PDB file of N, CA and C in Angstrom:
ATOM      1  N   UNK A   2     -80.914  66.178 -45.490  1.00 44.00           N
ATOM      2  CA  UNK A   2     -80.152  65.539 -44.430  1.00 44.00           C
ATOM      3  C   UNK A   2     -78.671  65.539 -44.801  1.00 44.00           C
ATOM      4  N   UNK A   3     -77.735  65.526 -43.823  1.00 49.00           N
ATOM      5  CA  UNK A   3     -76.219  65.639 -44.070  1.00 49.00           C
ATOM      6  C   UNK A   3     -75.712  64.222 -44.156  1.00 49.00           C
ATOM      7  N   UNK A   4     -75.006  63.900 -45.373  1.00 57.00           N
ATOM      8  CA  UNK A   4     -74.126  62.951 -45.585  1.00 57.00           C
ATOM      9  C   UNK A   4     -73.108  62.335 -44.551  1.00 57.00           C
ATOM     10  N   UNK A   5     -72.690  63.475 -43.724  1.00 73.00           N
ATOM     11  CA  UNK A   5     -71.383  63.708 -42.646  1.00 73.00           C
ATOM     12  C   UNK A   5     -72.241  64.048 -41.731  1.00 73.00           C
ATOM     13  N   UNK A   6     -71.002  63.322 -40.506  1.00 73.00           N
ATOM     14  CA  UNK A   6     -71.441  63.520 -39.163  1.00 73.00           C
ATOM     15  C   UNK A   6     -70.126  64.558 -38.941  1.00 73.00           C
ATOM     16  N   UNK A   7     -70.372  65.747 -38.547  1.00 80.00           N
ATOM     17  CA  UNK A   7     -69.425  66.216 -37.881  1.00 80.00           C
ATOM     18  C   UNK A   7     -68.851  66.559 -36.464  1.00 80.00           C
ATOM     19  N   UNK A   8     -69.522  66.052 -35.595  1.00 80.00           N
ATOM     20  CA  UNK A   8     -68.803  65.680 -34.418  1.00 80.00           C
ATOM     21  C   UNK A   8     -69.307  64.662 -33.305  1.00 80.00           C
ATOM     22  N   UNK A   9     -68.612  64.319 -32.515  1.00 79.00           N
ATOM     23  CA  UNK A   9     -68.951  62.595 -31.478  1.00 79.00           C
ATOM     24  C   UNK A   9     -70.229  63.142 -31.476  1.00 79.00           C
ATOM     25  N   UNK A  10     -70.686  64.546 -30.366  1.00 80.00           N
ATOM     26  CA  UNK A  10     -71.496  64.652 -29.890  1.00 80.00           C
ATOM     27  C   UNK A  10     -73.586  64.804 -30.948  1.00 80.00           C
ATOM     28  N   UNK A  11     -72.676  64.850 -32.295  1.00 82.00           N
ATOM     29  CA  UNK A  11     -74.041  64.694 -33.142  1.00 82.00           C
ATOM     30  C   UNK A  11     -74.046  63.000 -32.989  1.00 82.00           C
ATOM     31  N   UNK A  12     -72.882  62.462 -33.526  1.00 80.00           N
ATOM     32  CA  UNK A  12     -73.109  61.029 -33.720  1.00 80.00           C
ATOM     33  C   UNK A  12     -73.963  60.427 -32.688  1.00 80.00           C
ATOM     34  N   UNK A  13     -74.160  60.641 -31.469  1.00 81.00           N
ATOM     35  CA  UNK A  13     -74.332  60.092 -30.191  1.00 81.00           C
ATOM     36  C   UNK A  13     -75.779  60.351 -30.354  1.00 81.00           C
ATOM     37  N   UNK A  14     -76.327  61.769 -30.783  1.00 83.00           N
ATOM     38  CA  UNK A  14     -77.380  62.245 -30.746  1.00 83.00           C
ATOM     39  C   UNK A  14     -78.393  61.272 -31.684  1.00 83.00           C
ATOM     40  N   UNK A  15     -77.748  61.298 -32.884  1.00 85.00           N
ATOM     41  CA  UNK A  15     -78.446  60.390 -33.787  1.00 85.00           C
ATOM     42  C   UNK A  15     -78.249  58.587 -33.441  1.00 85.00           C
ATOM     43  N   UNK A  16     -77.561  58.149 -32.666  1.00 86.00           N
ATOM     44  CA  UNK A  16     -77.821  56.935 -32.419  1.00 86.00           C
ATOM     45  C   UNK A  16     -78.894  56.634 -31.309  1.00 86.00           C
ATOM     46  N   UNK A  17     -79.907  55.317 -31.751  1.00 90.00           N
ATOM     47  CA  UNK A  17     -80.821  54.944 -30.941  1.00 90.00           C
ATOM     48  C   UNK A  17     -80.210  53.657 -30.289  1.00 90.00           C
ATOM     49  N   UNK A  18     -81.152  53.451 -29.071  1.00 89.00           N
ATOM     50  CA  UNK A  18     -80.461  52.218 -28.116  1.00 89.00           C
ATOM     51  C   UNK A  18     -80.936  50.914 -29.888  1.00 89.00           C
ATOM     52  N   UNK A  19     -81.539  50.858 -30.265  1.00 93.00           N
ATOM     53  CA  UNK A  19     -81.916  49.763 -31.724  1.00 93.00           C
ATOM     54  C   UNK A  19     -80.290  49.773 -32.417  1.00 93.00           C
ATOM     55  N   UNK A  20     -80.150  51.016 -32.837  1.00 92.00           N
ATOM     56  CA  UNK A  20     -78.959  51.012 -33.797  1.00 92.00           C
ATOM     57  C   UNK A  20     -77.889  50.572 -33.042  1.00 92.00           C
ATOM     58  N   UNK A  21     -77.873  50.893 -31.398  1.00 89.00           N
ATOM     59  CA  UNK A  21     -75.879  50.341 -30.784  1.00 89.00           C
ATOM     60  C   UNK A  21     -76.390  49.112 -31.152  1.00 89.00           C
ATOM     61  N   UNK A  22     -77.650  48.030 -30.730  1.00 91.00           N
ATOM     62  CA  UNK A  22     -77.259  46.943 -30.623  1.00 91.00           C
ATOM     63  C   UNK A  22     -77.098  46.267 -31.854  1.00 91.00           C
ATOM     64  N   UNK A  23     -77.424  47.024 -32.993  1.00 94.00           N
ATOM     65  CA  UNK A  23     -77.559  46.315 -34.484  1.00 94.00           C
ATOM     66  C   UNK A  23     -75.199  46.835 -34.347  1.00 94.00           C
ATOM     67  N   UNK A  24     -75.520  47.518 -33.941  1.00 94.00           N
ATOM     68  CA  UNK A  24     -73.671  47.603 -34.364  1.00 94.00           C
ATOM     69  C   UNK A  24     -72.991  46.762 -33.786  1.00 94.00           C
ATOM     70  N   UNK A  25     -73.591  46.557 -32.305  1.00 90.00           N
ATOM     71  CA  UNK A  25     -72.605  45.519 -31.458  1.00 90.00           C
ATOM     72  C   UNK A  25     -73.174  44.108 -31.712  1.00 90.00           C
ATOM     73  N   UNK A  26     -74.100  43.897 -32.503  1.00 93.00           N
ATOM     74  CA  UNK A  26     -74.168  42.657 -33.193  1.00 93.00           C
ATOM     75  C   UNK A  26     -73.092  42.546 -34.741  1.00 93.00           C
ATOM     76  N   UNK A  27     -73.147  43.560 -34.765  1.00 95.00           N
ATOM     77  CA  UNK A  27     -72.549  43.314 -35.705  1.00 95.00           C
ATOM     78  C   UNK A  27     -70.673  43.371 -35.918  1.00 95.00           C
ATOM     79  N   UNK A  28     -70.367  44.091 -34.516  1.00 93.00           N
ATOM     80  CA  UNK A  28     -69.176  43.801 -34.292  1.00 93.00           C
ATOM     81  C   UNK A  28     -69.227  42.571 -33.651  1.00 93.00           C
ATOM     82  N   UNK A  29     -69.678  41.524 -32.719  1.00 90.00           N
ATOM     83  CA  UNK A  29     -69.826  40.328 -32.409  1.00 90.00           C
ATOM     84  C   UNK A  29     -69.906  39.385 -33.470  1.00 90.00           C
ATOM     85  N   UNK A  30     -70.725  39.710 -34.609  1.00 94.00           N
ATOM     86  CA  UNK A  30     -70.684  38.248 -35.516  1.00 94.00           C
ATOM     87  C   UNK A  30     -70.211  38.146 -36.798  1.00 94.00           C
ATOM     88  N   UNK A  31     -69.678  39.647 -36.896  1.00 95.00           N
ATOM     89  CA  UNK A  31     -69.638  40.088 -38.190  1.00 95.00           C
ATOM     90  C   UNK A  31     -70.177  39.912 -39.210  1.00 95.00           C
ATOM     91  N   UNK A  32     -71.587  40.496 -38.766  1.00 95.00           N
ATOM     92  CA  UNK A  32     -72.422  39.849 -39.977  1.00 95.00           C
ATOM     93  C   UNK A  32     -73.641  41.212 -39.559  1.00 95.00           C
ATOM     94  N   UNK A  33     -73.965  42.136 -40.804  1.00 94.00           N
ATOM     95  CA  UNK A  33     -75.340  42.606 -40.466  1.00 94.00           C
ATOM     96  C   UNK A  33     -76.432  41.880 -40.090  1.00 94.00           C
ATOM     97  N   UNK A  34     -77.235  42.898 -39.904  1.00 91.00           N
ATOM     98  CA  UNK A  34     -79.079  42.299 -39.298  1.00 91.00           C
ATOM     99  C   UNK A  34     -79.724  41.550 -40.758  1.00 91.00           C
ATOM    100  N   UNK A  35     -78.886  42.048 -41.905  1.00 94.00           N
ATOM    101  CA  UNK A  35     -79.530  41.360 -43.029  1.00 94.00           C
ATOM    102  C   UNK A  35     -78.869  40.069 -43.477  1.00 94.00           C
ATOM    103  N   UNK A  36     -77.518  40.163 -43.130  1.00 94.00           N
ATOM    104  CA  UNK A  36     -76.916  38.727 -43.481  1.00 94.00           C
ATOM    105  C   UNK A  36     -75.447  39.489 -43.796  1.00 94.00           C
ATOM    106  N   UNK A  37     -75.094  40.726 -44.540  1.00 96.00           N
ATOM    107  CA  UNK A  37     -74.070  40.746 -45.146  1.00 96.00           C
ATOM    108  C   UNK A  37     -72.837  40.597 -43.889  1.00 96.00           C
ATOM    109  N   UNK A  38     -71.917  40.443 -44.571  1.00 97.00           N
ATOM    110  CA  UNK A  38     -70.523  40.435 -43.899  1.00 97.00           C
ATOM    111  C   UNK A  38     -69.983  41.574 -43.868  1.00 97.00           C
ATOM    112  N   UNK A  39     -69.732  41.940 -42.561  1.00 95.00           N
ATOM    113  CA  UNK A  39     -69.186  43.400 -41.836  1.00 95.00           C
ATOM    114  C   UNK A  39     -67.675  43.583 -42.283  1.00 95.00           C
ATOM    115  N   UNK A  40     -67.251  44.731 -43.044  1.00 96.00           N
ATOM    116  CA  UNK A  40     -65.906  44.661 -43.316  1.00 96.00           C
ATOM    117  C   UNK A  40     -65.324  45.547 -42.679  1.00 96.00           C
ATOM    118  N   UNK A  41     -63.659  44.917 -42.409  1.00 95.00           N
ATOM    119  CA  UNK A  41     -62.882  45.170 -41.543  1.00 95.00           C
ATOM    120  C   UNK A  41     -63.031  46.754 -41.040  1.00 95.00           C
ATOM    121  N   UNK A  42     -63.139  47.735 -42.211  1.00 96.00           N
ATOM    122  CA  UNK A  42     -63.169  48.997 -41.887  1.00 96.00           C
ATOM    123  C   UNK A  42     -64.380  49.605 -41.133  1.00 96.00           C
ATOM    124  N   UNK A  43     -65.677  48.689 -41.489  1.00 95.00           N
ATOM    125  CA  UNK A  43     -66.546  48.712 -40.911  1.00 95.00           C
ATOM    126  C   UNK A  43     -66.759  48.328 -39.728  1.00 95.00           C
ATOM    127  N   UNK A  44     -66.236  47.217 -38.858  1.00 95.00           N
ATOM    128  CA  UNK A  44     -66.024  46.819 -37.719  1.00 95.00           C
ATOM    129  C   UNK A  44     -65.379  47.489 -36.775  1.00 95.00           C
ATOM    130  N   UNK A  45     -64.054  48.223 -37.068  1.00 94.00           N
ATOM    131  CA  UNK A  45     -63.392  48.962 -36.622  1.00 94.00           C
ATOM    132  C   UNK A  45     -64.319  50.373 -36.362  1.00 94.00           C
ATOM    133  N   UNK A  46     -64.956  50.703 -37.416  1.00 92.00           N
ATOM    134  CA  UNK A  46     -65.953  52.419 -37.057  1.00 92.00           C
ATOM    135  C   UNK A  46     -67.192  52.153 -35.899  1.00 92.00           C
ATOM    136  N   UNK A  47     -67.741  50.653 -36.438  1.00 93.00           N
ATOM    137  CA  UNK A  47     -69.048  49.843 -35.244  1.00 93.00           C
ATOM    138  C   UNK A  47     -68.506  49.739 -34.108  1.00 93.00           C
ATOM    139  N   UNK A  48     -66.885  49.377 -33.837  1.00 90.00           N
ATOM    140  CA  UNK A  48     -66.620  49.505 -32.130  1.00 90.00           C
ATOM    141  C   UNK A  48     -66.609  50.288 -32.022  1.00 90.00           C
ATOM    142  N   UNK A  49     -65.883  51.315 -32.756  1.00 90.00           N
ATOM    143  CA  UNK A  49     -65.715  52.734 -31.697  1.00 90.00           C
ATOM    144  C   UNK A  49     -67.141  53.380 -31.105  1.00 90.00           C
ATOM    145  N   UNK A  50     -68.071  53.014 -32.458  1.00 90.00           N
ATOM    146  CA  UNK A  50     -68.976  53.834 -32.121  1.00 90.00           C
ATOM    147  C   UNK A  50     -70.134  53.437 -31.349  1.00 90.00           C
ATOM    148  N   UNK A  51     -70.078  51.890 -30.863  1.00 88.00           N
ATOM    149  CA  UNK A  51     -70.657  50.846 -29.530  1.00 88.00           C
ATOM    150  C   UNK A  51     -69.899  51.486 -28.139  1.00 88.00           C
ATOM    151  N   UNK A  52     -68.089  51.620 -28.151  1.00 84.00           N
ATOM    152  CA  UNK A  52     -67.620  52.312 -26.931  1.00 84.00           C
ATOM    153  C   UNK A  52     -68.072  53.725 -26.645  1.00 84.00           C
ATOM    154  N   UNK A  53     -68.486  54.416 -27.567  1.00 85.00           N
ATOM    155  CA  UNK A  53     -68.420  56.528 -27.498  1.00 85.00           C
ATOM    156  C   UNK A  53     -69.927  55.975 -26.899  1.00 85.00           C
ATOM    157  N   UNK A  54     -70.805  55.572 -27.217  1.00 85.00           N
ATOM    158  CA  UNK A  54     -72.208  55.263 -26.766  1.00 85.00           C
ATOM    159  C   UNK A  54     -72.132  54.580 -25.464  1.00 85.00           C
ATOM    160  N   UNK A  55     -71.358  53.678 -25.265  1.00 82.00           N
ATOM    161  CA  UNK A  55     -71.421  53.000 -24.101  1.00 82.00           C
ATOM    162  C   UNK A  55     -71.165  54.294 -22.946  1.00 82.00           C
ATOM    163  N   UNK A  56     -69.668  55.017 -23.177  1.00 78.00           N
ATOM    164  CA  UNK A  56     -69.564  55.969 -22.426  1.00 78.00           C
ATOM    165  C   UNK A  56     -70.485  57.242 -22.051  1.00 78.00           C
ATOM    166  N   UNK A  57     -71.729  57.253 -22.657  1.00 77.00           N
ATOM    167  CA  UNK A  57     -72.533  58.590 -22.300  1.00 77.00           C
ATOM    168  C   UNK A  57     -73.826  57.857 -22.195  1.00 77.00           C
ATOM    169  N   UNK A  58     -73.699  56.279 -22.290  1.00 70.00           N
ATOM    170  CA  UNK A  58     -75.446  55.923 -21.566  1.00 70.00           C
ATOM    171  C   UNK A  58     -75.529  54.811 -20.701  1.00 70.00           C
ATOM    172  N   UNK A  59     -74.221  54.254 -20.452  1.00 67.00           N
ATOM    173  CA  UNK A  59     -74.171  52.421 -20.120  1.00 67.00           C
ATOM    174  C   UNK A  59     -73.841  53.005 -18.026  1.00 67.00           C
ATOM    175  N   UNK A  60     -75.100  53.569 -17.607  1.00 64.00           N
ATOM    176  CA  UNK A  60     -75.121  53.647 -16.231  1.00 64.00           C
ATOM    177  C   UNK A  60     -75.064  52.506 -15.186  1.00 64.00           C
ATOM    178  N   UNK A  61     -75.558  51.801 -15.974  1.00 69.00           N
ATOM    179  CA  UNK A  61     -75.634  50.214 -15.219  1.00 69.00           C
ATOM    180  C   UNK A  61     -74.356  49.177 -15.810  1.00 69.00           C
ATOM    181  N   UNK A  62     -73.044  49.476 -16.051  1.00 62.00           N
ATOM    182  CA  UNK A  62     -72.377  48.871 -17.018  1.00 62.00           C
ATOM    183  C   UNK A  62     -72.360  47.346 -16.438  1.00 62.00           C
ATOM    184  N   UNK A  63     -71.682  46.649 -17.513  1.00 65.00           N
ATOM    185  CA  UNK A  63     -71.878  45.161 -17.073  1.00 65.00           C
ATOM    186  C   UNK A  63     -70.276  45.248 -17.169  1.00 65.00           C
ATOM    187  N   UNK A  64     -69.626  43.877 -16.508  1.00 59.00           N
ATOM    188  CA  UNK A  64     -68.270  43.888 -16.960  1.00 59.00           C
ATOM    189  C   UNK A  64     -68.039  43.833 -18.041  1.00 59.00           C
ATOM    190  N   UNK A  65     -66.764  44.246 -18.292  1.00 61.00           N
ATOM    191  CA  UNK A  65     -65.592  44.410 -19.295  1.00 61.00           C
ATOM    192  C   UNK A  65     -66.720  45.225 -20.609  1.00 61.00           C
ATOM    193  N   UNK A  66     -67.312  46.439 -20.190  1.00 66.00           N
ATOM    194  CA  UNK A  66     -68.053  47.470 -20.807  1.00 66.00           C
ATOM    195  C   UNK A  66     -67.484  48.601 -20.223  1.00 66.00           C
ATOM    196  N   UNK A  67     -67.473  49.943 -21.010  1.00 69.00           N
ATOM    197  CA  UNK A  67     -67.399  50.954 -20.909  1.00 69.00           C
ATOM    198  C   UNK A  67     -68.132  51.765 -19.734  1.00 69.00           C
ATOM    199  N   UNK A  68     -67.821  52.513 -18.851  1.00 67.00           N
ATOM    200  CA  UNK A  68     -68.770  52.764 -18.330  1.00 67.00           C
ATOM    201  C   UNK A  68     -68.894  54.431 -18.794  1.00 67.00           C
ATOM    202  N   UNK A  69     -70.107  55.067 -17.744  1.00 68.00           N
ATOM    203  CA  UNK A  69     -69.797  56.535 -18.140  1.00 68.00           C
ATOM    204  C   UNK A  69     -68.815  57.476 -17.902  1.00 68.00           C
ATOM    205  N   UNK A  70     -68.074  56.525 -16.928  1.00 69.00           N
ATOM    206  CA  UNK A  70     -66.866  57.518 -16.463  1.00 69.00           C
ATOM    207  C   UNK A  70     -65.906  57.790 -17.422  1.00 69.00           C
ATOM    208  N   UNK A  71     -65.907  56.425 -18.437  1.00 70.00           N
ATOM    209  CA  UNK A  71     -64.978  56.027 -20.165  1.00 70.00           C
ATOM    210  C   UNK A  71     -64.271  55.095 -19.835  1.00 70.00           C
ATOM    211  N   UNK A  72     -64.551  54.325 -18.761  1.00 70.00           N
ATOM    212  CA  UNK A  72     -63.659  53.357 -17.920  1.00 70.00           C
ATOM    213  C   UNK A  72     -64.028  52.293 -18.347  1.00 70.00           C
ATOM    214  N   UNK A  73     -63.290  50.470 -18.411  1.00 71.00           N
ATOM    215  CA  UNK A  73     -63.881  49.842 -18.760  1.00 71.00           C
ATOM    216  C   UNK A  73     -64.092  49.110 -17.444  1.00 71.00           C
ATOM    217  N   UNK A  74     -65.424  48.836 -17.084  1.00 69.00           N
ATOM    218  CA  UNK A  74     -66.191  48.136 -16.166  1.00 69.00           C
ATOM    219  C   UNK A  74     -65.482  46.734 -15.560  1.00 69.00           C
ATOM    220  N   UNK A  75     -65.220  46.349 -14.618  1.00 70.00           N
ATOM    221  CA  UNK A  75     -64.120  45.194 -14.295  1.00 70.00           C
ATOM    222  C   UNK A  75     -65.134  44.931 -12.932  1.00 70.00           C
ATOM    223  N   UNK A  76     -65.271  43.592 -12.591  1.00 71.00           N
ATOM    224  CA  UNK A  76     -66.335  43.323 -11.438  1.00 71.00           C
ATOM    225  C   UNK A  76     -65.402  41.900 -11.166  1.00 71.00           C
ATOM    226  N   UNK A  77     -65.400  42.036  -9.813  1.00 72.00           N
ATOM    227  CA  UNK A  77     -64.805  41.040  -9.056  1.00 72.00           C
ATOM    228  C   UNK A  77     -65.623  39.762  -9.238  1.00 72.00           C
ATOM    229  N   UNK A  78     -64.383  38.657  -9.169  1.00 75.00           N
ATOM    230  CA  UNK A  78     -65.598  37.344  -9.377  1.00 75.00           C
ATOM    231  C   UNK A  78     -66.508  37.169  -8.065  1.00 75.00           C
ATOM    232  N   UNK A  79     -66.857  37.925  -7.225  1.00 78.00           N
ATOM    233  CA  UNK A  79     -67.543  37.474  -5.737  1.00 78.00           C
ATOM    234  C   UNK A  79     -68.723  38.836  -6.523  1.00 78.00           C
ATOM    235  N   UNK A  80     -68.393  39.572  -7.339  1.00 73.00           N
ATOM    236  CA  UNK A  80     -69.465  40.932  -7.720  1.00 73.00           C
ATOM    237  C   UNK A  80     -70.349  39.850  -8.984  1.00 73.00           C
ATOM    238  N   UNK A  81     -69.303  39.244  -9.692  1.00 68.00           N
ATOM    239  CA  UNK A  81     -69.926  38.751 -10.990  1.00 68.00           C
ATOM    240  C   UNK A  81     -71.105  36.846 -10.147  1.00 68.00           C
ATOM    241  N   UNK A  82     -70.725  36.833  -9.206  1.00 72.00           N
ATOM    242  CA  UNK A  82     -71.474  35.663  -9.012  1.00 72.00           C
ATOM    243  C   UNK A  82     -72.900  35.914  -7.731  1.00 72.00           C
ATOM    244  N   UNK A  83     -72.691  37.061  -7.228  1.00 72.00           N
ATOM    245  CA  UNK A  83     -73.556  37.766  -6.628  1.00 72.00           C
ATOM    246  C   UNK A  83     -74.465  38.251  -7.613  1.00 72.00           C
ATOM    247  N   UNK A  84     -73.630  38.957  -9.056  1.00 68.00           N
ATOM    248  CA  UNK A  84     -75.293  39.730 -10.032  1.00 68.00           C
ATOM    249  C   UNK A  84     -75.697  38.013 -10.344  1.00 68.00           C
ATOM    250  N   UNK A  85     -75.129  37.342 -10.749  1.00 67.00           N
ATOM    251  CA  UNK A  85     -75.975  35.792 -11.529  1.00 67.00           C
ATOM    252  C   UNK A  85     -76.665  34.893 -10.656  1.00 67.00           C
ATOM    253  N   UNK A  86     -76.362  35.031  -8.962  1.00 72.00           N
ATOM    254  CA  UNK A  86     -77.433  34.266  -8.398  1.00 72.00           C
ATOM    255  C   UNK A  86     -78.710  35.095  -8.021  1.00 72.00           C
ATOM    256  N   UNK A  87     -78.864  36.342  -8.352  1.00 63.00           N
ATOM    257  CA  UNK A  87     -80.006  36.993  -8.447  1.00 63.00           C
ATOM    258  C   UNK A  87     -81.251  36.036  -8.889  1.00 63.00           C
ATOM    259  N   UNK A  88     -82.316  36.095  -8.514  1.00 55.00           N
ATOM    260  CA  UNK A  88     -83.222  35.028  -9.546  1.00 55.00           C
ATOM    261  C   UNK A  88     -83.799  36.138 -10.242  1.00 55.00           C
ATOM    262  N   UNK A  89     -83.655  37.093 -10.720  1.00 61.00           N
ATOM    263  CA  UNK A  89     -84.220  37.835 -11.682  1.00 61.00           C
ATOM    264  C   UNK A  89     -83.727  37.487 -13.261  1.00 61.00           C
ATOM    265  N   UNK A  90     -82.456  36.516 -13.295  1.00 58.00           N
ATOM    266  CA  UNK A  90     -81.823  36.326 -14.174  1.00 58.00           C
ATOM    267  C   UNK A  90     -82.405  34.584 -14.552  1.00 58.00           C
ATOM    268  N   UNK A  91     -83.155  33.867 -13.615  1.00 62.00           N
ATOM    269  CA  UNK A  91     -83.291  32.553 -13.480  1.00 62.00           C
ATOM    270  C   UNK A  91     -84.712  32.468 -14.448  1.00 62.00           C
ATOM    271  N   UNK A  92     -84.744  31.757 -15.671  1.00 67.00           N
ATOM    272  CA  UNK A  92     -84.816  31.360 -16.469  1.00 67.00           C
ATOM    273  C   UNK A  92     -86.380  30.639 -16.148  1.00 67.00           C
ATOM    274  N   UNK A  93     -86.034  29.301 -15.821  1.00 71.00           N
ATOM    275  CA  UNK A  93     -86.874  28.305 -15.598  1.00 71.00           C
ATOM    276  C   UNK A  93     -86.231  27.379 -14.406  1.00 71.00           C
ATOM    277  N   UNK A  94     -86.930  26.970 -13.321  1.00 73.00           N
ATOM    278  CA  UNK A  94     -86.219  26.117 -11.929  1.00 73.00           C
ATOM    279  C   UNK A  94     -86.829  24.726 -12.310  1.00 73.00           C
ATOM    280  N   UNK A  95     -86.342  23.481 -12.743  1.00 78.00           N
ATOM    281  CA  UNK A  95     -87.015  22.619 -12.585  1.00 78.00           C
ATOM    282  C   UNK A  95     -86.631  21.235 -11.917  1.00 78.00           C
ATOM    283  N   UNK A  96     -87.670  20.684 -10.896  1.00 83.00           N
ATOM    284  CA  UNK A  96     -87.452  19.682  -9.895  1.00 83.00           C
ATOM    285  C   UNK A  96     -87.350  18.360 -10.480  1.00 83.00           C
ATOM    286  N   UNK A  97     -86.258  18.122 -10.895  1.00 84.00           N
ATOM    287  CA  UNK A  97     -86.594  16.203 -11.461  1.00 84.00           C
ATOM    288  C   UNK A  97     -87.192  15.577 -10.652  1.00 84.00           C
ATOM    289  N   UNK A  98     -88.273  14.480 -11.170  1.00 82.00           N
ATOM    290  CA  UNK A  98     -88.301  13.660 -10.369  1.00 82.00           C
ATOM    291  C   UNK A  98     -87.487  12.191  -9.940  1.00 82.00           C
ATOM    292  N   UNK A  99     -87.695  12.102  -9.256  1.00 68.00           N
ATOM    293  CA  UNK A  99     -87.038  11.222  -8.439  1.00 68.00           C
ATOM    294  C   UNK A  99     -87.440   9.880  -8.731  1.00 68.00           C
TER     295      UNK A  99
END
């Protein structure tokens, strides 16, 4: 196996939807899936390589995400409160009583 990636389009190849989200967890908390602490240089290579992925699979983008066009995704607040009253997103409904 090669040490080096030599271009976006291998990198992309070898990333699984498992590995973006272990990166974009790990650019979010800075912290690996095992505990260690993500360093700076490392954080910096995990975004880029959460955005190059976002841009060639994120068809459904959510806001302020990449989309496939390489654009970053921007949704009006009347777009962003239309996807959240969906009830596909609704959790649990519960009736207090009275």
């Amino acid at each position: 196996m090669k040490s080096h990636i030599d271009s976006i389009d291998q990198l992309l190849a070898m990333m699984t939807p498992e590995l973006y989200q272990q990166l974009c967890c790990a650019v979010e908390t800075g912290r690996w899936p095992d505990g260690r602490k993500v360093l700076d240089k490392q954080r910096e290579y995990a975004l880029q390589a959460t955005l190059l992925y976002q841009s060639s699979h994120n068809i459904e983008a959510q806001h302020m995400t990449v989309n496939t066009s390489g654009e970053i995704e921007q949704k009006s607040k009347a777009e962003l409160k239309a996807q959240y009253r969906d009830d596909s997103f609704t959790i649990a409904r519960l009736k207090p009583e009275s």
